PDB file of C-alpha atoms in Angstrom:
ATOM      1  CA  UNK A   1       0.000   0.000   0.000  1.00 63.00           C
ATOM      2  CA  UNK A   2       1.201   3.137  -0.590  1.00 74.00           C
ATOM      3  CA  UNK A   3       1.578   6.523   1.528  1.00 77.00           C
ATOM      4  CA  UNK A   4      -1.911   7.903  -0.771  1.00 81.00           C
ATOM      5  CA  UNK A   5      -3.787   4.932  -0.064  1.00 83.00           C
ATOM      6  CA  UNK A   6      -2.418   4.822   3.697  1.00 83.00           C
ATOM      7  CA  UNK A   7      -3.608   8.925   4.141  1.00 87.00           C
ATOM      8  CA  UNK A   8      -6.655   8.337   2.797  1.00 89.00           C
ATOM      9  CA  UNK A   9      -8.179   5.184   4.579  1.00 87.00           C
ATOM     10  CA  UNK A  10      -6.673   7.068   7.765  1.00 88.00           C
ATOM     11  CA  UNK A  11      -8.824   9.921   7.143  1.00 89.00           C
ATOM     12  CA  UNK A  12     -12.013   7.725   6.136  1.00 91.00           C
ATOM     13  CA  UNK A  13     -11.313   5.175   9.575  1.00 89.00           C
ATOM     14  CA  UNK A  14     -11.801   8.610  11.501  1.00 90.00           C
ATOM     15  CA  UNK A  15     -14.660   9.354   9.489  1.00 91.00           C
ATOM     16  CA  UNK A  16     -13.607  13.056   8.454  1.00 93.00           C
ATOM     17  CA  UNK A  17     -13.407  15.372   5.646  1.00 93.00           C
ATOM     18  CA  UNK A  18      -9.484  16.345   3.877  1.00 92.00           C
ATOM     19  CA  UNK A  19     -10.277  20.022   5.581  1.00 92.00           C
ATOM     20  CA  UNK A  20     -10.837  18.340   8.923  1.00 93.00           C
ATOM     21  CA  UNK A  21      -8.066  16.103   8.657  1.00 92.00           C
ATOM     22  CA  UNK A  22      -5.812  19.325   7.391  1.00 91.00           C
ATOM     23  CA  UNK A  23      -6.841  21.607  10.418  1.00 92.00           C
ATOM     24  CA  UNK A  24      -5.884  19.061  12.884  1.00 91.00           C
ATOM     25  CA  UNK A  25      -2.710  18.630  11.443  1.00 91.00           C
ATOM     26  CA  UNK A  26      -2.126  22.518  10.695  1.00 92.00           C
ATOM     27  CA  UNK A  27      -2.036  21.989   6.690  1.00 92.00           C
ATOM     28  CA  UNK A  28      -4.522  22.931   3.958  1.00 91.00           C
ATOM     29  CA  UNK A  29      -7.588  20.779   2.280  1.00 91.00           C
ATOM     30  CA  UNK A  30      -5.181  20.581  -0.990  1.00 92.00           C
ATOM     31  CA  UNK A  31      -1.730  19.365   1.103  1.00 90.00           C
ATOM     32  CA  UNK A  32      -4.095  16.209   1.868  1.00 92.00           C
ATOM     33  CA  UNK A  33      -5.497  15.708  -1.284  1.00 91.00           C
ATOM     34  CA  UNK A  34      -2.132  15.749  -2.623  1.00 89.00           C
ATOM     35  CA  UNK A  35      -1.124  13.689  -0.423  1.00 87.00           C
ATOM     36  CA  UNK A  36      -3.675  11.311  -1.273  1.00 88.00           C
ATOM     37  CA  UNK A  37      -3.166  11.522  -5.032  1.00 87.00           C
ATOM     38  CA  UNK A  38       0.192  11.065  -3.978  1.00 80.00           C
ATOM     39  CA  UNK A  39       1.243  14.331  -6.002  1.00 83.00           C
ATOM     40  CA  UNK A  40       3.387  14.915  -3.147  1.00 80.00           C
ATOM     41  CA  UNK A  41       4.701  13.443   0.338  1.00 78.00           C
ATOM     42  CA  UNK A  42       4.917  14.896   3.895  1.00 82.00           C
ATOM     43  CA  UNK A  43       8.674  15.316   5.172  1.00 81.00           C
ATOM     44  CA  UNK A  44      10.202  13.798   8.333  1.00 79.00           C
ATOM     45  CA  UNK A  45       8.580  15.990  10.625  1.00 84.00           C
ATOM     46  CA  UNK A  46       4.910  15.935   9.413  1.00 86.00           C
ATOM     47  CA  UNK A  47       4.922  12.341   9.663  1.00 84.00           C
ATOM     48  CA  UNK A  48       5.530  12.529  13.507  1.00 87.00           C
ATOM     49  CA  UNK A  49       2.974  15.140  13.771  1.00 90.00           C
ATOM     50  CA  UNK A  50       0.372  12.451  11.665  1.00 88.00           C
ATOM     51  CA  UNK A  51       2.131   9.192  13.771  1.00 86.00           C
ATOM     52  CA  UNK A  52       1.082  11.192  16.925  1.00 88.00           C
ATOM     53  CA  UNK A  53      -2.226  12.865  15.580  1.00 89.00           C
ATOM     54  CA  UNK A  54      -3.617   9.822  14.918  1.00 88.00           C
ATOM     55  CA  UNK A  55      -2.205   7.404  16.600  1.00 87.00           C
ATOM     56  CA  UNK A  56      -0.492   5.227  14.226  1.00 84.00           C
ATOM     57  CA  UNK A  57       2.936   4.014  14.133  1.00 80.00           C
ATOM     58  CA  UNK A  58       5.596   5.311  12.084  1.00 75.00           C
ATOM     59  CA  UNK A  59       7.030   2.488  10.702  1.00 72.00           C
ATOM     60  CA  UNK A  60       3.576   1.738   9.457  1.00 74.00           C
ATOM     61  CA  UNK A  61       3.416   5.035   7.803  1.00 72.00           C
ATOM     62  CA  UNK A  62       6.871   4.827   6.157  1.00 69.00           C
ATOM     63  CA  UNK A  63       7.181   0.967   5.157  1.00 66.00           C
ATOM     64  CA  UNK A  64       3.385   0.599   4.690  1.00 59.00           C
ATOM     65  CA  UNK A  65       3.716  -3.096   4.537  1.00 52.00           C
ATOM     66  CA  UNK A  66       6.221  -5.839   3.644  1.00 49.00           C
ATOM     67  CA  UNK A  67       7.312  -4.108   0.565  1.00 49.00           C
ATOM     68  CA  UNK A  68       8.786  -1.209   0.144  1.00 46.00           C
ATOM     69  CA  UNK A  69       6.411   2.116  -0.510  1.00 56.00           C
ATOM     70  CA  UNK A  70       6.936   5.893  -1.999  1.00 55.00           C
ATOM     71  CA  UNK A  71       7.413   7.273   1.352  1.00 57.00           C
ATOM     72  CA  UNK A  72      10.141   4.934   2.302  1.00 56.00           C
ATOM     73  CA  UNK A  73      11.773   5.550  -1.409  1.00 60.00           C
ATOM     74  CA  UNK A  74      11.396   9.063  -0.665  1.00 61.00           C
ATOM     75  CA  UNK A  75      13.069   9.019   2.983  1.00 60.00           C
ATOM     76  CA  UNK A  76      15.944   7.249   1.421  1.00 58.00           C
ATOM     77  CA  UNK A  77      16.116   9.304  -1.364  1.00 62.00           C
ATOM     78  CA  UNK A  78      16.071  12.254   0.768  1.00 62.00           C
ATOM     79  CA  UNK A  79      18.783  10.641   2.694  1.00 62.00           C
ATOM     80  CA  UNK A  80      20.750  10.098  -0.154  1.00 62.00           C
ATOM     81  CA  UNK A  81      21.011  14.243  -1.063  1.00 65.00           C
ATOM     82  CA  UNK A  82      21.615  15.240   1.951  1.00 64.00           C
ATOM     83  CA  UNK A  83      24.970  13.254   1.904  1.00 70.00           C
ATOM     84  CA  UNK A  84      25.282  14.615  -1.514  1.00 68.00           C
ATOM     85  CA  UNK A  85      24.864  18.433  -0.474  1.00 67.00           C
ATOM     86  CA  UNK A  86      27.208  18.053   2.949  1.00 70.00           C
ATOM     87  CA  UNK A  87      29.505  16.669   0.318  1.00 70.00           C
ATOM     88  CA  UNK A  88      29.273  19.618  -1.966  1.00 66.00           C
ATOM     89  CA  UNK A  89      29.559  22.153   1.326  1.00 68.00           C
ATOM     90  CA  UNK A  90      32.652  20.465   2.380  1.00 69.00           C
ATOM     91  CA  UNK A  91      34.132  20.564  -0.603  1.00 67.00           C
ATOM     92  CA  UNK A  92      33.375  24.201  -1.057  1.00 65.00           C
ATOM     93  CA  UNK A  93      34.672  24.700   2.101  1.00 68.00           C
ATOM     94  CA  UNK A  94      37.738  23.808   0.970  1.00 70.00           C
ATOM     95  CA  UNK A  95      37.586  25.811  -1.980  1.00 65.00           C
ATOM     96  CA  UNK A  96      36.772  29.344   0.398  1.00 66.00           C
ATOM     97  CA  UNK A  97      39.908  27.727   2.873  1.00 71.00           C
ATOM     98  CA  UNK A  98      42.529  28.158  -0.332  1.00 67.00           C
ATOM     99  CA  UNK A  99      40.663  31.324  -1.507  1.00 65.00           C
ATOM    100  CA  UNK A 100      41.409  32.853   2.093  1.00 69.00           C
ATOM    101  CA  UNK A 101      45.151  31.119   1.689  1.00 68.00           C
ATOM    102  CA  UNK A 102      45.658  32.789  -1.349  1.00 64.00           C
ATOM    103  CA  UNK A 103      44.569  36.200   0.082  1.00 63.00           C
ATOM    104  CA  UNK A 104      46.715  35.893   2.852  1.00 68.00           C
ATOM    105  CA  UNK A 105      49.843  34.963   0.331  1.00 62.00           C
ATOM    106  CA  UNK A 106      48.888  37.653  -1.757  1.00 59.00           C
ATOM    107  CA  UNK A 107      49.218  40.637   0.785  1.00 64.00           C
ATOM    108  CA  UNK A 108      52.222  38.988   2.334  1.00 62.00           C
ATOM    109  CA  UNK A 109      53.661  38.968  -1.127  1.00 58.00           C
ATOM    110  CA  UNK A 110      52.114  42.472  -1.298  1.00 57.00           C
ATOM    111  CA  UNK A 111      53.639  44.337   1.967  1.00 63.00           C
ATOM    112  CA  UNK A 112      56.455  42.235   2.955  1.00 59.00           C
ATOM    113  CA  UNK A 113      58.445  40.516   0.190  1.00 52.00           C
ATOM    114  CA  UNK A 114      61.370  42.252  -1.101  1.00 51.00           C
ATOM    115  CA  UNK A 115      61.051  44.134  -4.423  1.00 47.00           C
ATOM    116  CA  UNK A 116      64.066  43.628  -5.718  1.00 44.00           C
ATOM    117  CA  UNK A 117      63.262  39.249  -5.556  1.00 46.00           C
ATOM    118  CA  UNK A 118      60.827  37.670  -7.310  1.00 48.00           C
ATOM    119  CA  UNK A 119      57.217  37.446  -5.277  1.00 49.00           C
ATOM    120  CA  UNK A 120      57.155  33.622  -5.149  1.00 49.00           C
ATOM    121  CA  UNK A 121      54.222  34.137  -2.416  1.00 49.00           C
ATOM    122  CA  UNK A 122      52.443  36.161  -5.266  1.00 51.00           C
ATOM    123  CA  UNK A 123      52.751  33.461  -7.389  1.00 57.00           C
ATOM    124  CA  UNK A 124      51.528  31.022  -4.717  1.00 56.00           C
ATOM    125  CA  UNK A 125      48.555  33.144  -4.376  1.00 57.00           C
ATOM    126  CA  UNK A 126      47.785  32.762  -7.737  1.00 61.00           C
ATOM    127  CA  UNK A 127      47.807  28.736  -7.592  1.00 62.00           C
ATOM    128  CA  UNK A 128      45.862  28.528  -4.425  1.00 63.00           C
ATOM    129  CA  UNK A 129      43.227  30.909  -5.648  1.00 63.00           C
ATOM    130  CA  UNK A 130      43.377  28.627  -9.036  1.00 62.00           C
ATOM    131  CA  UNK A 131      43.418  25.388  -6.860  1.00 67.00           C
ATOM    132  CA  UNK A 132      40.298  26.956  -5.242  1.00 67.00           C
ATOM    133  CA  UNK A 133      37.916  27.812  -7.946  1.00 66.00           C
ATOM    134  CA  UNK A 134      38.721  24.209  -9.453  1.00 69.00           C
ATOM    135  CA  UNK A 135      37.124  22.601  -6.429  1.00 70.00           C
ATOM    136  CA  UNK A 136      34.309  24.932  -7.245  1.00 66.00           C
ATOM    137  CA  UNK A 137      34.515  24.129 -10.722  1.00 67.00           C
ATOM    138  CA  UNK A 138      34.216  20.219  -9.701  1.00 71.00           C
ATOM    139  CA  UNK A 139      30.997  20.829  -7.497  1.00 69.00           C
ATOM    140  CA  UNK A 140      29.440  23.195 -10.409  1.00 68.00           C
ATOM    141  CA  UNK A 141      30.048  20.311 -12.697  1.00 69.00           C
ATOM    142  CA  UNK A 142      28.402  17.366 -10.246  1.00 68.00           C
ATOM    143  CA  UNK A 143      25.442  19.908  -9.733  1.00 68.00           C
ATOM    144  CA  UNK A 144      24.976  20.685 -13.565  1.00 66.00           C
ATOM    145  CA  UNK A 145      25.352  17.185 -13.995  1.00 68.00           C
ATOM    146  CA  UNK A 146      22.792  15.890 -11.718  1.00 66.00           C
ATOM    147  CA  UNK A 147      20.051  18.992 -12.973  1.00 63.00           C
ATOM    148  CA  UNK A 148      20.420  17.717 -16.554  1.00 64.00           C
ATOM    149  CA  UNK A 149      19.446  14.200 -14.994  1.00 61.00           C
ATOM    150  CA  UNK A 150      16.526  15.376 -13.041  1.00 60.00           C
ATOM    151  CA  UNK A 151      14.678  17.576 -15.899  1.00 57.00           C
ATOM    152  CA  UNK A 152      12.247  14.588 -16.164  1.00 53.00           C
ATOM    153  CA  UNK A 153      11.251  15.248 -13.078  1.00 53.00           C
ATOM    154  CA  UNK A 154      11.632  18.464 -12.411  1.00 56.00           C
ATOM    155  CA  UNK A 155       9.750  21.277 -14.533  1.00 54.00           C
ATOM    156  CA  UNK A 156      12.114  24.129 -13.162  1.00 62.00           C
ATOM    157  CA  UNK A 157      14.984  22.321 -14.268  1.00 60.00           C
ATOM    158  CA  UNK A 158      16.237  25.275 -16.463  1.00 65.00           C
ATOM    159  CA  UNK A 159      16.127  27.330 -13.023  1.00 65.00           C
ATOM    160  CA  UNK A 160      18.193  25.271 -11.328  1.00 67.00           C
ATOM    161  CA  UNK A 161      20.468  25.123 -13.719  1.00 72.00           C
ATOM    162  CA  UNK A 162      21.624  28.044 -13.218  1.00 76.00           C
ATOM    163  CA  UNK A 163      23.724  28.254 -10.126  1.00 73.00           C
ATOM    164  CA  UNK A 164      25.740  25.614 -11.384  1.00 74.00           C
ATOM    165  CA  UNK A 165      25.848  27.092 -14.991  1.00 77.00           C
ATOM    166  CA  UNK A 166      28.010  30.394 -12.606  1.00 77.00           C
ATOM    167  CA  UNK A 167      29.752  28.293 -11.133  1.00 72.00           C
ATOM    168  CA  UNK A 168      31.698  26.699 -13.858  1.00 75.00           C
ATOM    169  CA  UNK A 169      31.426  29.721 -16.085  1.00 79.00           C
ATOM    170  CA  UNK A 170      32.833  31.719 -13.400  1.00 76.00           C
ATOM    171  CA  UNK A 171      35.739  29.453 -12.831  1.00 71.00           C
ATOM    172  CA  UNK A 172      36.327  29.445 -16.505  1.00 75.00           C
ATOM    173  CA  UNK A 173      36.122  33.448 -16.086  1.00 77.00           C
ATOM    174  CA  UNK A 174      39.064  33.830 -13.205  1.00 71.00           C
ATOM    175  CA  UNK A 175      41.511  31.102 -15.360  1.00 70.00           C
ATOM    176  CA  UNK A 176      40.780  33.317 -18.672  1.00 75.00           C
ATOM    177  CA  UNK A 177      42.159  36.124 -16.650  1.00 71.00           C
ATOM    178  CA  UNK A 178      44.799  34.275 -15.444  1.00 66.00           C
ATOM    179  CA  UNK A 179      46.301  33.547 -18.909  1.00 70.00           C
ATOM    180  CA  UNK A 180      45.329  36.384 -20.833  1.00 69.00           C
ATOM    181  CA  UNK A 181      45.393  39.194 -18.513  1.00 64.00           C
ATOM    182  CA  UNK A 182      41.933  41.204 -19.720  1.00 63.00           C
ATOM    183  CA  UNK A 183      39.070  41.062 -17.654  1.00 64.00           C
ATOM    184  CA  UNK A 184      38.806  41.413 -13.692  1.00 60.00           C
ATOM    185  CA  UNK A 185      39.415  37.563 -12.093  1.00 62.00           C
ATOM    186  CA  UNK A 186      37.625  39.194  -8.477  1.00 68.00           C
ATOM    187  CA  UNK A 187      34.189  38.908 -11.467  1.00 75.00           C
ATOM    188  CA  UNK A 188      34.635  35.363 -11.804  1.00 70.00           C
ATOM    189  CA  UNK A 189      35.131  34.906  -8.034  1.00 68.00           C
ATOM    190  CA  UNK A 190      32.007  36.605  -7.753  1.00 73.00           C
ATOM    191  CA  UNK A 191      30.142  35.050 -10.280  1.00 74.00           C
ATOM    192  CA  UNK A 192      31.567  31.558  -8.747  1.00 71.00           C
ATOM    193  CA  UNK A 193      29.907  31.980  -5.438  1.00 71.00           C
ATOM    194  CA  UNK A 194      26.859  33.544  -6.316  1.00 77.00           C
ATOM    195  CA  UNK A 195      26.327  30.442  -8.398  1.00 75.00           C
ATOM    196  CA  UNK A 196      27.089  28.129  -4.931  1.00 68.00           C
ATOM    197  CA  UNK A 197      24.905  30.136  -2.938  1.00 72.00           C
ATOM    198  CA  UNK A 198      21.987  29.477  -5.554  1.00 72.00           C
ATOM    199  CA  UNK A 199      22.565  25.381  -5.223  1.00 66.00           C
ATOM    200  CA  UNK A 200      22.602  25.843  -1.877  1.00 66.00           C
ATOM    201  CA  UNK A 201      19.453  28.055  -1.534  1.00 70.00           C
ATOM    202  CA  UNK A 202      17.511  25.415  -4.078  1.00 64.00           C
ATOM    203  CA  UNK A 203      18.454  22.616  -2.030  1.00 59.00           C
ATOM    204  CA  UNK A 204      16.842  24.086   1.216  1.00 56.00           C
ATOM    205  CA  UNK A 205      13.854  25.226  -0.320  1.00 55.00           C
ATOM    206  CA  UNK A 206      13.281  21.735  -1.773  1.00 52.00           C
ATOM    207  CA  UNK A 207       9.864  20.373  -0.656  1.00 46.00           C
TER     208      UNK A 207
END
């Protein structure tokens, strides 16, 4: 049985109507219905609020039976990007650690090293920035990669494909500068994290 089917003979067992069911669980006649029509599933949370609502157990209400239902492909599936994004962040972290390395090289380089040597902290600066923005570049790529897989599914696809569309083309931006010299490298920087904090904001606002 699936979670639909499972919502639905809840709500007739207790004899009441989708708006009564959706006040005493503080959501709206249409969250039940699609529920019901299984047009979309309750998170983590809800289902406690249901499990203790209406007195039903929770592995009920995941598993639904011997087999394996939507709600317990969902939970997994949930499970399975959230390792996926704390993998991203950590990797991005790494990316902002080298970016503030490089910084730090740069005004050493900057202030401190001798004018008449050659700035071998400058040019350390530049590799750690570059070392940087390629770990960004990696995560843009996984990201873009992953959209273009989910557009079946997902009607806003194009939408989300833009933070990691930045991401890489801002990486691509900062090396450009690198070897040719035109063009500020601090706009692909930019243009690099604005595209990382769009993956991350369409990741939390996922339903």
């Amino acid at each position: 049985m699936n979670f639909g089917e499972q919502i639905k003979q809840l709500r007739k067992s207790n004899e009441i109507t989708q708006q009564e069911m959706g006040a005493r669980l503080g959501v709206s006649r249409q969250a039940i219905s699609h529920w019901e029509n299984n047009r979309n599933l309750p998170d983590i949370e809800m289902l406690i609020i249901i499990s203790k609502e209406f007195d039903i157990s929770l592995d009920i209400l995941i598993l639904g039976g011997n087999d394996m239902n939507n709600m317990t492909e969902k939970i997994i599936r949930d499970g399975s990007e959230l390792r996926k994004m704390k993998m991203k962040i950590n990797a991005v972290k790494i990316g902002v650690f080298l970016f503030i390395l490089s910084l730090i090289s740069y005004f050493i380089g900057l202030f401190f090293a001798p004018i008449s040597k050659e700035n071998y902290f400058g040019d350390f600066s530049e590799y750690t920035m570059l070392s940087g923005l390629i770990v960004v570049f990696v995560v843009g790529l996984l990201s873009f990669s992953e959209r273009i897989q989910d557009k079946k599914n997902d009607e806003r696809y194009i939408l989300k494909m833009i933070g990691p569309a930045c991401m890489i083309f801002g990486v691509l931006l900062y090396t450009f500068t690198l070897w040719t010299g035109l063009i500020s490298g601090l706009i692909g920087i930019l243009l690099s994290f604005v595209g990382f904090i769009l993956i991350i904001f369409q990741n939390l606002s996922k339903e």
